[in-house]
PDB file of C-alpha atoms in Angstrom:
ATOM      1  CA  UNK A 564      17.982 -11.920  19.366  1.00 41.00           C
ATOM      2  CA  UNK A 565      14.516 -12.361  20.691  1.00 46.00           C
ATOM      3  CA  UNK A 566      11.607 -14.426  18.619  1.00 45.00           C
ATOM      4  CA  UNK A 567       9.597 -12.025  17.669  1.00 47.00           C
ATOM      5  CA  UNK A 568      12.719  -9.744  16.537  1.00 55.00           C
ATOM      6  CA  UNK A 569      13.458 -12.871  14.169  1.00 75.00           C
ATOM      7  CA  UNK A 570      10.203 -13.454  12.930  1.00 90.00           C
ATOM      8  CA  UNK A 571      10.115 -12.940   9.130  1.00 95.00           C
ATOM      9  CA  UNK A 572       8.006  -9.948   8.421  1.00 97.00           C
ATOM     10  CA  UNK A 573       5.920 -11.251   6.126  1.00 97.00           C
ATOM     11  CA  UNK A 574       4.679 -13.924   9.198  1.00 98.00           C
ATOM     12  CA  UNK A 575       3.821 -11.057  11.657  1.00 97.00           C
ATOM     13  CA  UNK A 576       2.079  -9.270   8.814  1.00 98.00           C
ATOM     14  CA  UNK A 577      -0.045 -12.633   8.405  1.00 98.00           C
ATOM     15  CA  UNK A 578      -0.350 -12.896  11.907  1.00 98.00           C
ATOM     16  CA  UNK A 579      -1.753  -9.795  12.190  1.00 98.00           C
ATOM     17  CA  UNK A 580      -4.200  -9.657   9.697  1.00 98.00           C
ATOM     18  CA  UNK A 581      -5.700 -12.932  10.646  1.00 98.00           C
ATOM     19  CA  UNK A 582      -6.480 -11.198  14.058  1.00 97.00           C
ATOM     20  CA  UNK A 583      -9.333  -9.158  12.249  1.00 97.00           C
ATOM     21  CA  UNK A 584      -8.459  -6.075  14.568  1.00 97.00           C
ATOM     22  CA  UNK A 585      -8.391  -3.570  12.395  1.00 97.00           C
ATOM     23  CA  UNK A 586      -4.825  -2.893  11.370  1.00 98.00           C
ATOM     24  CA  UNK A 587      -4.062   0.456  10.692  1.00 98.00           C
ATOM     25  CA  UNK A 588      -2.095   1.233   7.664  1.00 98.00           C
ATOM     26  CA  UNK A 589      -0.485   4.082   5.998  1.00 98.00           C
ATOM     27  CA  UNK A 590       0.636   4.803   2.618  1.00 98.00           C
ATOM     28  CA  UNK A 591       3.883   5.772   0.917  1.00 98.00           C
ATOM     29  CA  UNK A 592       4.674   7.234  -2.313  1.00 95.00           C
ATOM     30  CA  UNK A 593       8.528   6.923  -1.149  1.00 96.00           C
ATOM     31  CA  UNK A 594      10.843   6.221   1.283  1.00 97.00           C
ATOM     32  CA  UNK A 595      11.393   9.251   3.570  1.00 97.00           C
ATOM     33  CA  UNK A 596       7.337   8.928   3.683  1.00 97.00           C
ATOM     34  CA  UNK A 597       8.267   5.059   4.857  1.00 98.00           C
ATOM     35  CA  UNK A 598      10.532   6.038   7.600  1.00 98.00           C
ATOM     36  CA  UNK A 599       8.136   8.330   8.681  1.00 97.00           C
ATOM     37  CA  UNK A 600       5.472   5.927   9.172  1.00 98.00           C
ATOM     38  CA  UNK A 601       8.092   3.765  10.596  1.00 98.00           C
ATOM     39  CA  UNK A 602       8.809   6.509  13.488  1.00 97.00           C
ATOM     40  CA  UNK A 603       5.307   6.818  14.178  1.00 98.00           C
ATOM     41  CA  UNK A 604       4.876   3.439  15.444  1.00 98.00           C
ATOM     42  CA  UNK A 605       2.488   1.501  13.162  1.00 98.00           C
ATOM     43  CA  UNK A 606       3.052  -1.878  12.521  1.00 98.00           C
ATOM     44  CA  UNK A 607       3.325  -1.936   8.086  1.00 98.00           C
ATOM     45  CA  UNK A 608       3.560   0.136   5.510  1.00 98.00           C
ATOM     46  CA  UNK A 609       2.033   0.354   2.095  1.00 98.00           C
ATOM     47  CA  UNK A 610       3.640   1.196  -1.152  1.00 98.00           C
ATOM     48  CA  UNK A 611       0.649   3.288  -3.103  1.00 95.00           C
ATOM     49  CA  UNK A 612       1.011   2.826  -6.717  1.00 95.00           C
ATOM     50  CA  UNK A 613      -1.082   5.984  -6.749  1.00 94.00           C
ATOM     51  CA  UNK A 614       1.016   7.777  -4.002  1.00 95.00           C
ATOM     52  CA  UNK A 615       3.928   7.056  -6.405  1.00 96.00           C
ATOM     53  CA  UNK A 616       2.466   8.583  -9.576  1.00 96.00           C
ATOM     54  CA  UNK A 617       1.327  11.553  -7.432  1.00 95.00           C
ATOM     55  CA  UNK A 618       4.595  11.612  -5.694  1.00 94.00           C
ATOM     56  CA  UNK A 619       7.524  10.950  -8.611  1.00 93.00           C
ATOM     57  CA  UNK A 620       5.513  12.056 -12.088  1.00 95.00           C
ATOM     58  CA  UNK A 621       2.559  14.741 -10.864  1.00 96.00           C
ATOM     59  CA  UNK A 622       0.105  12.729 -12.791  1.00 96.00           C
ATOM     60  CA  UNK A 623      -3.210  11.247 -12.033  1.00 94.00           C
ATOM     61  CA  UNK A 624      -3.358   7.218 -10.872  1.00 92.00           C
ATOM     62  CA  UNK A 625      -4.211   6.136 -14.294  1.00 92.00           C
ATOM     63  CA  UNK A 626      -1.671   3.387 -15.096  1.00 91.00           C
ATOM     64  CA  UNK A 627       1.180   5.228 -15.964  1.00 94.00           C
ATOM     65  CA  UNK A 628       3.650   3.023 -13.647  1.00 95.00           C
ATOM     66  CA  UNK A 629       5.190   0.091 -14.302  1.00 95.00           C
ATOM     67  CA  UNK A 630       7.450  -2.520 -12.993  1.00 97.00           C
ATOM     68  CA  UNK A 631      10.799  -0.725 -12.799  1.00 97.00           C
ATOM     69  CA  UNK A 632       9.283   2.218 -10.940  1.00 97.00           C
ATOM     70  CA  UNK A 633       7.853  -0.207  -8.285  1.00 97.00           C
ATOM     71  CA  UNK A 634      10.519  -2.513  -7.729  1.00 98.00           C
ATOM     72  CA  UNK A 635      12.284   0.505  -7.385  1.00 98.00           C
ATOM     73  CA  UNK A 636      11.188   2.094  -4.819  1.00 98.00           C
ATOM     74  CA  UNK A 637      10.481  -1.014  -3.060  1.00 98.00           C
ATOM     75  CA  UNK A 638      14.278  -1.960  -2.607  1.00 98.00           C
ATOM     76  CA  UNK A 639      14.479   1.861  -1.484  1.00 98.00           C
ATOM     77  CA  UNK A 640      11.801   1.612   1.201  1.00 98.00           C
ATOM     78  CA  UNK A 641      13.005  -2.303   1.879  1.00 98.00           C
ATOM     79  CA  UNK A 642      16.461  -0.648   2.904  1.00 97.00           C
ATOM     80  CA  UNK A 643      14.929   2.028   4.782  1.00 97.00           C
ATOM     81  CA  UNK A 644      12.495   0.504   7.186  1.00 98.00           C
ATOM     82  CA  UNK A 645      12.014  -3.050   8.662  1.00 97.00           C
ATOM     83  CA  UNK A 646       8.351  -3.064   9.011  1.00 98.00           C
ATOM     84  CA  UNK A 647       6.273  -5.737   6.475  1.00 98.00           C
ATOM     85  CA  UNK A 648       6.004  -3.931   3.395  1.00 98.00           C
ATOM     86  CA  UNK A 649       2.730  -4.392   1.002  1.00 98.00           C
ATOM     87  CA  UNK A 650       3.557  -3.728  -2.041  1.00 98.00           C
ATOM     88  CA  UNK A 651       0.638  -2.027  -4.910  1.00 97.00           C
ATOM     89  CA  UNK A 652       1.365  -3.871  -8.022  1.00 97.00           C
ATOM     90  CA  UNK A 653      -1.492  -2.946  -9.845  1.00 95.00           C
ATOM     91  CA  UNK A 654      -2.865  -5.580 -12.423  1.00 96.00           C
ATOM     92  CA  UNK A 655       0.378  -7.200 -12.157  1.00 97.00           C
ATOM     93  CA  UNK A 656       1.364  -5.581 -15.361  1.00 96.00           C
ATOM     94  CA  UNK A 657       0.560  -7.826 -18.191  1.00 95.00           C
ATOM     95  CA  UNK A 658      -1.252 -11.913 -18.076  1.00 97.00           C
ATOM     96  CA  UNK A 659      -0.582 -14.588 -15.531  1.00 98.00           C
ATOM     97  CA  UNK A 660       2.873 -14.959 -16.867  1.00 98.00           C
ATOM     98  CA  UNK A 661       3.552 -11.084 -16.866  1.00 98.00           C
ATOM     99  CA  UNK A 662       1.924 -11.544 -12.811  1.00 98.00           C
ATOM    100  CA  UNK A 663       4.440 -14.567 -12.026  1.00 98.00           C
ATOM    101  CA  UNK A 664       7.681 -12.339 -12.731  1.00 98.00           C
ATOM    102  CA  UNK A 665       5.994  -8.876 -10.838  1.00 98.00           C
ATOM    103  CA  UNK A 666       5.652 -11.498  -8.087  1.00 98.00           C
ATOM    104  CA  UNK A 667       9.792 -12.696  -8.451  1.00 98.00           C
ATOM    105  CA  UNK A 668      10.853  -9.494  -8.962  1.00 98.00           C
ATOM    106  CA  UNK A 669       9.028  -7.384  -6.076  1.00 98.00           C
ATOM    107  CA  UNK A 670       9.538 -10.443  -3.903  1.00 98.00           C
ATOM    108  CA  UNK A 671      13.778 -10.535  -4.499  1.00 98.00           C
ATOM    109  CA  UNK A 672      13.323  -6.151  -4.196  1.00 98.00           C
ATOM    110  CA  UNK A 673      12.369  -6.905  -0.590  1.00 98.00           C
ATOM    111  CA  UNK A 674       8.003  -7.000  -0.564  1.00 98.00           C
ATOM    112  CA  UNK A 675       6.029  -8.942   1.866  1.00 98.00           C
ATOM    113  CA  UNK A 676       2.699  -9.047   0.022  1.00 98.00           C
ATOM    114  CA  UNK A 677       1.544  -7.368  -3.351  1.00 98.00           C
ATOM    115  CA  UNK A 678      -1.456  -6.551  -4.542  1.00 97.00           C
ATOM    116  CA  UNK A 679      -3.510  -7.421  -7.365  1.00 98.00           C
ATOM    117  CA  UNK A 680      -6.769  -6.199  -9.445  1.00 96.00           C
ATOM    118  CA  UNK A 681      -8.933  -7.353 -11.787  1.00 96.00           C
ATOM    119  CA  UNK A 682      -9.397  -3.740 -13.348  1.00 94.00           C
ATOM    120  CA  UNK A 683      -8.587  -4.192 -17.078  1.00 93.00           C
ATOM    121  CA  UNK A 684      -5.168  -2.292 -18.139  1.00 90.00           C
ATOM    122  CA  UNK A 685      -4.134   0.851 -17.872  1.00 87.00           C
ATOM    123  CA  UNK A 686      -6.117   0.821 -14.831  1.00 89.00           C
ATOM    124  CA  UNK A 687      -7.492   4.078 -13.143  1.00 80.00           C
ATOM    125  CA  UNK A 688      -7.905   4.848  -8.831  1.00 85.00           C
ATOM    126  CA  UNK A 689     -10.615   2.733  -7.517  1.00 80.00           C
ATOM    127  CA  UNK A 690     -12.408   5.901  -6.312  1.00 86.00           C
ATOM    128  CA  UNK A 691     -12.818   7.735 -10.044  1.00 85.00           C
ATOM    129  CA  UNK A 692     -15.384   6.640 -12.383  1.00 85.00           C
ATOM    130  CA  UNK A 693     -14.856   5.186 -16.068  1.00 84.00           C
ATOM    131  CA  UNK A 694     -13.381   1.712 -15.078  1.00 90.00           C
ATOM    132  CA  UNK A 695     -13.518  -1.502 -16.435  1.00 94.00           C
ATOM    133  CA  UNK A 696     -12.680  -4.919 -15.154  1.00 95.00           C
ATOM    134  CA  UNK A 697     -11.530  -8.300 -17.153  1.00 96.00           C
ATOM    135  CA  UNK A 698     -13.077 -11.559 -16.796  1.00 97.00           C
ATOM    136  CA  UNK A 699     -13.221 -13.397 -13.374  1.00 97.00           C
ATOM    137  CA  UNK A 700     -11.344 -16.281 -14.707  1.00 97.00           C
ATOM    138  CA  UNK A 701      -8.846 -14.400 -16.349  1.00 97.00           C
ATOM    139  CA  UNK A 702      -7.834 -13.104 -12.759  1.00 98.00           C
ATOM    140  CA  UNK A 703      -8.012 -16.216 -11.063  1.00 98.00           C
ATOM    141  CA  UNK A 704      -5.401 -17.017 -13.759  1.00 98.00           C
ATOM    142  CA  UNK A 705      -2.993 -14.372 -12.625  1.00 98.00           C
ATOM    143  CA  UNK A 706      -3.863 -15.519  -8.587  1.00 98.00           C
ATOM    144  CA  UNK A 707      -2.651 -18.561  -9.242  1.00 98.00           C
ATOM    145  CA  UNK A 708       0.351 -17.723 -10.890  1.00 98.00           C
ATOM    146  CA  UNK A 709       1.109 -15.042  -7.894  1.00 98.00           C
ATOM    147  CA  UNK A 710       0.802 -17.724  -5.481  1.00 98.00           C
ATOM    148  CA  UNK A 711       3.216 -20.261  -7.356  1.00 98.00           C
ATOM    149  CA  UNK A 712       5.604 -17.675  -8.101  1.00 98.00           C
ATOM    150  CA  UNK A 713       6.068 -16.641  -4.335  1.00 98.00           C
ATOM    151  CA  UNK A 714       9.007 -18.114  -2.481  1.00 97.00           C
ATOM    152  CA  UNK A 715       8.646 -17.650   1.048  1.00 97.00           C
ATOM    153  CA  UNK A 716       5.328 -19.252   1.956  1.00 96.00           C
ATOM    154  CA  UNK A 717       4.282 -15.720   3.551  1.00 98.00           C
ATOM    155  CA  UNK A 718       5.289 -13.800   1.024  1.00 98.00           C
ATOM    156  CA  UNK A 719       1.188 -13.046   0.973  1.00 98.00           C
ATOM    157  CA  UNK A 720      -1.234 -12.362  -1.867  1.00 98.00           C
ATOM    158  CA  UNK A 721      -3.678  -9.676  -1.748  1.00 98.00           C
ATOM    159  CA  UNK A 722      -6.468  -9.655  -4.615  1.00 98.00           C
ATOM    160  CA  UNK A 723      -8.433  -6.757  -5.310  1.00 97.00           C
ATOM    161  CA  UNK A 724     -11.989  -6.390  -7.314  1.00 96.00           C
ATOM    162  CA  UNK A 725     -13.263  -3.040  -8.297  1.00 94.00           C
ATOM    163  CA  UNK A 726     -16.305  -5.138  -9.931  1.00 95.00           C
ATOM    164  CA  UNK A 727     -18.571  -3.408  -7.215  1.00 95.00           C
ATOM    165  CA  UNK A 728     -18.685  -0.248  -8.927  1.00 92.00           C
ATOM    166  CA  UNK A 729     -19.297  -1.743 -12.315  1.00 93.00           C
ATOM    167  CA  UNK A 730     -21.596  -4.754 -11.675  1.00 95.00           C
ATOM    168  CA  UNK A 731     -22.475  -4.143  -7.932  1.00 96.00           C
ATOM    169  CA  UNK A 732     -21.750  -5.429  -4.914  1.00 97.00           C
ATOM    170  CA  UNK A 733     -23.123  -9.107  -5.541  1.00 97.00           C
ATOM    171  CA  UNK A 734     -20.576  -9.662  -8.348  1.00 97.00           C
ATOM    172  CA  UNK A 735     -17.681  -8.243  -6.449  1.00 97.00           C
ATOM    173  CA  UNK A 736     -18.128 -10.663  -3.145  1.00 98.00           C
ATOM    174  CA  UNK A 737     -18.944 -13.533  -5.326  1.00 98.00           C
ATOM    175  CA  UNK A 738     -15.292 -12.926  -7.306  1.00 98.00           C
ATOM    176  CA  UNK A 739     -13.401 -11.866  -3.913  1.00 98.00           C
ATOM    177  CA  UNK A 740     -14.818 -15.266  -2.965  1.00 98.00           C
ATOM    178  CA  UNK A 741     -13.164 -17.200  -6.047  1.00 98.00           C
ATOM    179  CA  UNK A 742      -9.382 -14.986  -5.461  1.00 98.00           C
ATOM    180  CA  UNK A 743      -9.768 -17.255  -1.926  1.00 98.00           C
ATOM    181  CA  UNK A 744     -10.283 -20.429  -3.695  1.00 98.00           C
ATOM    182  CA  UNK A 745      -7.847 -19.794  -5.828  1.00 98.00           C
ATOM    183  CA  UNK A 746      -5.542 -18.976  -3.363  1.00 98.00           C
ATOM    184  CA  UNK A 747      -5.544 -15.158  -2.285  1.00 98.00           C
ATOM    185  CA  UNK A 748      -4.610 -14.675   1.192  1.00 98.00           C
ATOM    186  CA  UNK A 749      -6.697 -11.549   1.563  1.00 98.00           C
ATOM    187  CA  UNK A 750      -9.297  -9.840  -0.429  1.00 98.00           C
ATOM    188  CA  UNK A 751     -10.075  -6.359  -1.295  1.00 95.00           C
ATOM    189  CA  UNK A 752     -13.638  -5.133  -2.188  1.00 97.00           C
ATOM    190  CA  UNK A 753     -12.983  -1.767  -3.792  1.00 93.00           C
ATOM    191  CA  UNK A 754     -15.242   1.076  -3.283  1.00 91.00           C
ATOM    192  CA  UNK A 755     -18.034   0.483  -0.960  1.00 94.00           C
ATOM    193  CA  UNK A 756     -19.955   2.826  -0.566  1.00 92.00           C
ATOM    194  CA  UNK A 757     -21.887   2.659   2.599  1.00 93.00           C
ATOM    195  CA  UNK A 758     -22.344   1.064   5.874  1.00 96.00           C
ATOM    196  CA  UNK A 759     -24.047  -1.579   4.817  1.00 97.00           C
ATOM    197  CA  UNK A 760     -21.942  -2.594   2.265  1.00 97.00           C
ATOM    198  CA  UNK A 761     -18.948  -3.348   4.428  1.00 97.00           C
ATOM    199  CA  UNK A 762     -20.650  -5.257   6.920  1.00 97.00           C
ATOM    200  CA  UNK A 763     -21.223  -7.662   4.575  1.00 97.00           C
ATOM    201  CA  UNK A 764     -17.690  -7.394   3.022  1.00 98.00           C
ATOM    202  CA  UNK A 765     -16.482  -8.118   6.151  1.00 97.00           C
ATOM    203  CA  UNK A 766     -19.023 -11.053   7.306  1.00 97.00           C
ATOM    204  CA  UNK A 767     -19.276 -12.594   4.430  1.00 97.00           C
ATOM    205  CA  UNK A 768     -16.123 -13.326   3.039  1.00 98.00           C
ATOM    206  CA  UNK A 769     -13.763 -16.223   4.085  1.00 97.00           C
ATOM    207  CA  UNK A 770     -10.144 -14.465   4.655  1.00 98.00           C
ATOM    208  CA  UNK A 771      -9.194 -11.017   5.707  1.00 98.00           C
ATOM    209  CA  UNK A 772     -10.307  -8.245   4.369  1.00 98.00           C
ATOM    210  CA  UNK A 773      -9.128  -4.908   3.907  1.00 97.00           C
ATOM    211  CA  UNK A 774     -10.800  -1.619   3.608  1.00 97.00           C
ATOM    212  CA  UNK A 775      -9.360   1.327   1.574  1.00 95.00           C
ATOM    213  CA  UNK A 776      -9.964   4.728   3.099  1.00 95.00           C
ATOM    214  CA  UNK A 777      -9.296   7.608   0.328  1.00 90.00           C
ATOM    215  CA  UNK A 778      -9.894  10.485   2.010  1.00 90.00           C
ATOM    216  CA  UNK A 779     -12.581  12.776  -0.153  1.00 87.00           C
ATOM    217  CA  UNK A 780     -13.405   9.121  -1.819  1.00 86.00           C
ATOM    218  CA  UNK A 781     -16.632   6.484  -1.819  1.00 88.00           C
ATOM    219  CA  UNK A 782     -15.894   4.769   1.154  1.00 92.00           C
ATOM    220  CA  UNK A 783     -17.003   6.014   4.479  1.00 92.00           C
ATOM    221  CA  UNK A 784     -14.384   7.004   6.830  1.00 93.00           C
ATOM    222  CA  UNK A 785     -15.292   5.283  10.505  1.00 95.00           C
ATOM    223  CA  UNK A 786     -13.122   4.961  13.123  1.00 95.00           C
ATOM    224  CA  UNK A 787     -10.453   2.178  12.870  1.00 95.00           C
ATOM    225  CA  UNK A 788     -11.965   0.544  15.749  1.00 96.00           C
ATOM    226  CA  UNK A 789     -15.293   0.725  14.044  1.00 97.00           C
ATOM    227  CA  UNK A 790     -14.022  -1.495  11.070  1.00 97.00           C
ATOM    228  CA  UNK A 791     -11.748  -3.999  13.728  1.00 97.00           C
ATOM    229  CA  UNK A 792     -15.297  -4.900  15.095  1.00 98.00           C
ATOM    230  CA  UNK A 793     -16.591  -5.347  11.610  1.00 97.00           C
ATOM    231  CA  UNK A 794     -13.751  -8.186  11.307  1.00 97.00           C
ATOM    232  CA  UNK A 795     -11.851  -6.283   8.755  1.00 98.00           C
ATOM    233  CA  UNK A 796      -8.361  -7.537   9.136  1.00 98.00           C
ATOM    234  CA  UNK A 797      -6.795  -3.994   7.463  1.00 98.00           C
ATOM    235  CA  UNK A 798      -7.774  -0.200   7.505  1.00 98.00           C
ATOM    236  CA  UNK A 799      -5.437   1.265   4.677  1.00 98.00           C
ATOM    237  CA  UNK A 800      -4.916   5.071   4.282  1.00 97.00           C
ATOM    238  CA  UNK A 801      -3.167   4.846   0.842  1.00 95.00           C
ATOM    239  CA  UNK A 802      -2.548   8.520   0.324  1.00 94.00           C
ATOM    240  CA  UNK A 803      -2.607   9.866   3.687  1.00 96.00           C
ATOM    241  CA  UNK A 804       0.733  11.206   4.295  1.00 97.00           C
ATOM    242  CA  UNK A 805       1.002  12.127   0.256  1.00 96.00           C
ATOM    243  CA  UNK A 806      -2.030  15.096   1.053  1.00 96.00           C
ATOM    244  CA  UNK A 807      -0.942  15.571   4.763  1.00 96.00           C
ATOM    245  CA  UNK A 808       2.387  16.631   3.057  1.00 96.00           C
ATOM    246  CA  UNK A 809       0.526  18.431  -0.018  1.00 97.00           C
ATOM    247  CA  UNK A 810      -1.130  20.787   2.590  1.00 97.00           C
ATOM    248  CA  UNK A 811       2.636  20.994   4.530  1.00 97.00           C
ATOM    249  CA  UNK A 812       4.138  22.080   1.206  1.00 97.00           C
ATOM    250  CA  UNK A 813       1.543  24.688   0.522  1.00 97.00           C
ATOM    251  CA  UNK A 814       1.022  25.958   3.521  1.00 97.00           C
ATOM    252  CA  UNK A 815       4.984  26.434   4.195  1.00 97.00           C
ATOM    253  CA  UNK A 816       5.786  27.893   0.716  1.00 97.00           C
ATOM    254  CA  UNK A 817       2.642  30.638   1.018  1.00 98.00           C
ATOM    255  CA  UNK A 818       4.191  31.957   3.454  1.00 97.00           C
ATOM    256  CA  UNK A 819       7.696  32.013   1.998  1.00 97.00           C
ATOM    257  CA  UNK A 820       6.050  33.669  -1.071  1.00 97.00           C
ATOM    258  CA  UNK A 821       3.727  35.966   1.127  1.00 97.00           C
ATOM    259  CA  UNK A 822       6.729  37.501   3.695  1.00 97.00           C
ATOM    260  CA  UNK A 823       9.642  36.380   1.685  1.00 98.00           C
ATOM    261  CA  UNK A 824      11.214  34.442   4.471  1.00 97.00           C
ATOM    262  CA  UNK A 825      10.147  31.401   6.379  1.00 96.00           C
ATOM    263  CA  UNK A 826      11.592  30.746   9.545  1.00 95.00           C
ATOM    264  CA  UNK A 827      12.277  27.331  11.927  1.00 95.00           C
ATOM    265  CA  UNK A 828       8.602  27.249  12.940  1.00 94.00           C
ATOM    266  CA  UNK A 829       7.695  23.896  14.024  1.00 93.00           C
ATOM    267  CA  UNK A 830       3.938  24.622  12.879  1.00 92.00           C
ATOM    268  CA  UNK A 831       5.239  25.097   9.209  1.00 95.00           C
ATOM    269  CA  UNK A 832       7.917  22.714   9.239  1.00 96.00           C
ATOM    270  CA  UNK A 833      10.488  20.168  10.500  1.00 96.00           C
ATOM    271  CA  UNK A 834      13.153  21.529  11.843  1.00 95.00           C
ATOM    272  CA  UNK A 835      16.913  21.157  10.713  1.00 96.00           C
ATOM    273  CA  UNK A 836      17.642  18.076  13.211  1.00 96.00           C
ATOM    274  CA  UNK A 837      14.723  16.481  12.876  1.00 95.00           C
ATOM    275  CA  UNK A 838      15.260  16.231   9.326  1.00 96.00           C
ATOM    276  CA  UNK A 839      18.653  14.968   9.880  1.00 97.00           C
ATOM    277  CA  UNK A 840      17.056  12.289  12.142  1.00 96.00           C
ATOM    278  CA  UNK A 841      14.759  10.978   9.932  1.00 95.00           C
ATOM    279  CA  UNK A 842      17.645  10.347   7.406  1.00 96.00           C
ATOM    280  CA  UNK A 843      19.854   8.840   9.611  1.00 95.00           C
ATOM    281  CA  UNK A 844      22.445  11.483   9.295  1.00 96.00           C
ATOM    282  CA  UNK A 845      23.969  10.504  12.962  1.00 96.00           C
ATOM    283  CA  UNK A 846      24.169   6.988  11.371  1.00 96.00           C
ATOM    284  CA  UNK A 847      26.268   8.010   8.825  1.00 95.00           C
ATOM    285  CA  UNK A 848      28.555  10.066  10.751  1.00 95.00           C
ATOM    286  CA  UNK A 849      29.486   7.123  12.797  1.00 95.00           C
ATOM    287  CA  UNK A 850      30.200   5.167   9.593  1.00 95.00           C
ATOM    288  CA  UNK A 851      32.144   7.967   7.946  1.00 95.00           C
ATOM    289  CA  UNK A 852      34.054   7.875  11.571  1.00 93.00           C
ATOM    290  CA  UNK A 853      34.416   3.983  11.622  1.00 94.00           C
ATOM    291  CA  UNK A 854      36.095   3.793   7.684  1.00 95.00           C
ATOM    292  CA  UNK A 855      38.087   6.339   8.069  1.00 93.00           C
ATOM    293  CA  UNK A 856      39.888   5.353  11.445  1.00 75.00           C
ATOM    294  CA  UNK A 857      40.485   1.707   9.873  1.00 63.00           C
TER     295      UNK A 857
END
């Protein structure tokens, strides 16, 4: 086995985001959505706490997850895919003590980094109004905790502020600033909302950043390359594939309800053994083969 098949993904996923280039990353609400991403060649995936609640419950991304539903569909997307897996844990669920099990429990379910806000619970999408977020120290609280708890030494800890839509931009770099102290291994402004604001996001600030792309949201949406030569060290597209595959959906079934038949058409949808593919059926046929010769 080669070195860099070896490495531990949570390493490369460091190694990468220390590079500053930009890394592009999609979102999944679940594992097919994983795999996908997987087959298209990018380099991590992203578990969207929002993409979930979309995905698994058709309701908004106002804190209506918890643990179990995470750690969850982590193992699932763990056992699908190899690539690092970031993992959206939300507030962490509870205090620092609440944050140090989230951490053991999505860590053992197969995560390579989790993410954590200061948004006060339930906590709402960083792109819709009406938030709220608790006390700076109260967070660093749960930071450290995260980064006792973890295991592997990168096993990596993402903190996220939405403070810059409450208390403006100021407030949010100077806290992003204290999650480093305190140990965070990246940082997450939430919500800029202009040019401006990101160069200093990503020129200011002392570890990698990442940028969250919502598409229809705050933030602008430049070019990946754009943000690499900012210095952010992450481009995330949390939800992504979730409307990509929205628009699929409806644009497949309007047609089945318009003609009343929908045939293999490419344009509409995946066909029969590409679907197979992307589950592995050809796998499992070899398996079924293998047990039942022995």
């Amino acid at each position: 086995m080669s070195s860099s098949a070896a490495q531990h993904p949570g390493t490369a996923l460091r190694q990468a985001l220390d590079a500053r280039r930009g890394l592009l990353v999609p979102g999944a609400g679940n594992a097919l959505a994983a795999r996908v991403i997987e087959s298209l060649g990018f380099e991590a995936v992203y578990l969207s706490g929002a993409g979930l609640t979309n995905n698994f419950y058709g309701m908004p991304d106002l804190g209506f997850v918890g643990l179990e539903d995470i750690a969850r569909h982590t193992a699932a997307i763990r056992d699908a895919i190899a690539l690092p897996l970031i993992v959206d844990a939300d507030t962490g669920f509870g205090n620092a003590l609440n944050v140090r099990h989230t951490v053991r429990t999505l860590e053992r379910a197969g995560a390579n980094a989790i993410q954590l806000e200061d948004q006060v619970m339930p906590k709402k999408c960083g792109h819709f109004a009406g938030k709220a977020v608790v006390g700076k120290q109260e967070m660093l609280g749960k930071i450290k905790a995260a980064v006792d708890a973890r295991q592997h030494p990168d096993f990596l800890i993402i903190a996220r502020t939405d403070a810059r839509a409450i208390h403006g931009l100021d407030d949010a770099l100077d806290r992003a600033r204290a999650f480093a102290e305190a140990g965070a291994d990246v940082t997450f402004v939430e919500a800029p909302t202009g040019i401006d604001e990101l160069r200093r996001i990503a020129a200011e600030l002392p570890v990698p950043q990442i940028v969250n792309i919502v598409i229809g949201g705050k933030t602008p949406a430049l070019p990946a390359a754009e943000f690499a030569a900012m210095g952010f060290g992450l481009v995330l597209y949390a939800n992504a594939a979730l409307q990509g595959a929205v628009r699929g959906m409806t644009n497949a079934l309007s047609q089945l309800q318009r003609d009343g038949e929908l045939p293999e058409d490419p344009a509409l949808v995946a066909t029969f053994a590409e679907r197979q593919s992307l589950v592995q059926k050809p796998l499992f046929d070899a398996l079924d083969e293998k047990y039942a010769g022995s």
